[in-house]
Short mmCIF file of C-alpha atoms in Angstrom, two decimals:
data_model
loop_
_atom_site.label_atom_id
_atom_site.label_comp_id
_atom_site.label_asym_id
_atom_site.label_seq_id
_atom_site.Cartn_x
_atom_site.Cartn_y
_atom_site.Cartn_z
CA UNK L 1 0.01 -0.02 -0.01
CA UNK L 2 1.27 3.47 -0.86
CA UNK L 3 1.36 6.09 1.84
CA UNK L 4 -0.30 9.46 1.16
CA UNK L 5 2.26 12.25 1.31
CA UNK L 6 1.73 14.99 3.86
CA UNK L 7 0.50 18.30 2.59
CA UNK L 8 3.13 20.98 1.98
CA UNK L 9 3.16 23.38 4.82
CA UNK L 10 2.70 26.44 2.57
CA UNK L 11 -0.47 24.97 1.02
CA UNK L 12 -1.78 23.36 4.17
CA UNK L 13 -4.29 26.10 4.98
CA UNK L 14 -5.33 26.86 1.42
CA UNK L 15 -8.61 24.90 1.53
CA UNK L 16 -9.58 26.50 4.85
CA UNK L 17 -8.74 29.95 3.55
CA UNK L 18 -10.75 29.31 0.40
CA UNK L 19 -13.79 28.10 2.35
CA UNK L 20 -13.58 31.17 4.56
CA UNK L 21 -13.24 33.50 1.57
CA UNK L 22 -16.28 31.96 -0.12
CA UNK L 23 -18.23 32.24 3.14
CA UNK L 24 -17.38 35.91 3.38
CA UNK L 25 -18.35 36.49 -0.24
CA UNK L 26 -21.73 34.82 0.32
CA UNK L 27 -22.33 36.93 3.43
CA UNK L 28 -21.51 40.07 1.43
CA UNK L 29 -23.97 39.02 -1.31
CA UNK L 30 -26.68 38.45 1.32
CA UNK L 31 -26.02 41.91 2.79
CA UNK L 32 -26.18 43.56 -0.64
CA UNK L 33 -29.41 41.72 -1.49
CA UNK L 34 -31.06 42.82 1.73
CA UNK L 35 -29.90 46.43 1.36
CA UNK L 36 -31.11 46.51 -2.25
CA UNK L 37 -34.52 45.15 -1.30
CA UNK L 38 -34.87 47.69 1.50
CA UNK L 39 -33.92 50.55 -0.83
CA UNK L 40 -36.73 49.81 -3.28
CA UNK L 41 -39.41 52.44 -3.45
CA UNK L 42 -41.69 50.21 -5.44
CA UNK L 43 -45.00 49.47 -3.60
CA UNK L 44 -47.73 46.95 -4.03
CA UNK L 45 -48.26 43.20 -3.81
CA UNK L 46 -45.72 42.44 -6.53
CA UNK L 47 -43.09 44.53 -4.71
CA UNK L 48 -43.74 42.60 -1.46
CA UNK L 49 -43.53 39.29 -3.29
CA UNK L 50 -40.28 40.42 -4.88
CA UNK L 51 -38.82 41.52 -1.51
CA UNK L 52 -39.81 38.19 -0.03
CA UNK L 53 -38.06 36.31 -2.79
CA UNK L 54 -34.96 38.44 -2.40
CA UNK L 55 -34.95 37.84 1.39
CA UNK L 56 -35.33 34.08 0.74
CA UNK L 57 -32.29 34.20 -1.54
CA UNK L 58 -30.32 36.24 1.03
CA UNK L 59 -31.21 33.67 3.69
CA UNK L 60 -30.00 30.89 1.46
CA UNK L 61 -26.66 32.75 0.91
CA UNK L 62 -26.35 33.13 4.69
CA UNK L 63 -27.12 29.44 5.32
CA UNK L 64 -24.57 28.42 2.70
CA UNK L 65 -21.98 30.78 4.26
CA UNK L 66 -22.68 29.22 7.70
CA UNK L 67 -22.09 25.73 6.20
CA UNK L 68 -18.82 26.81 4.62
CA UNK L 69 -17.64 28.38 7.84
CA UNK L 70 -18.50 25.20 9.73
CA UNK L 71 -16.67 23.12 7.16
CA UNK L 72 -13.63 25.33 7.43
CA UNK L 73 -13.66 25.01 11.22
CA UNK L 74 -13.88 21.22 11.01
CA UNK L 75 -11.14 21.04 8.40
CA UNK L 76 -8.93 23.37 10.42
CA UNK L 77 -9.41 21.15 13.52
CA UNK L 78 -8.66 18.05 11.48
CA UNK L 79 -5.48 19.59 9.98
CA UNK L 80 -4.10 21.00 13.22
CA UNK L 81 -1.18 19.14 14.75
CA UNK L 82 -2.20 16.69 17.41
#
């Protein structure tokens, strides 16, 4: 059986960093979506339906960001020296 080589130290935290960067980007998208929906001056039932859909999308971005952050935390704990 072949042993799996250890990760190079300079690239060791690259996946964690990438996960955290994607998480931050998703949170920024959610913030922009919410701010844009709040800034609308459009009124009426269609406007409220649109705002609701935008909030749903922002909530999905936040949930995905939470998942990526959790994954980064688990990966970081797994990669840390024991």
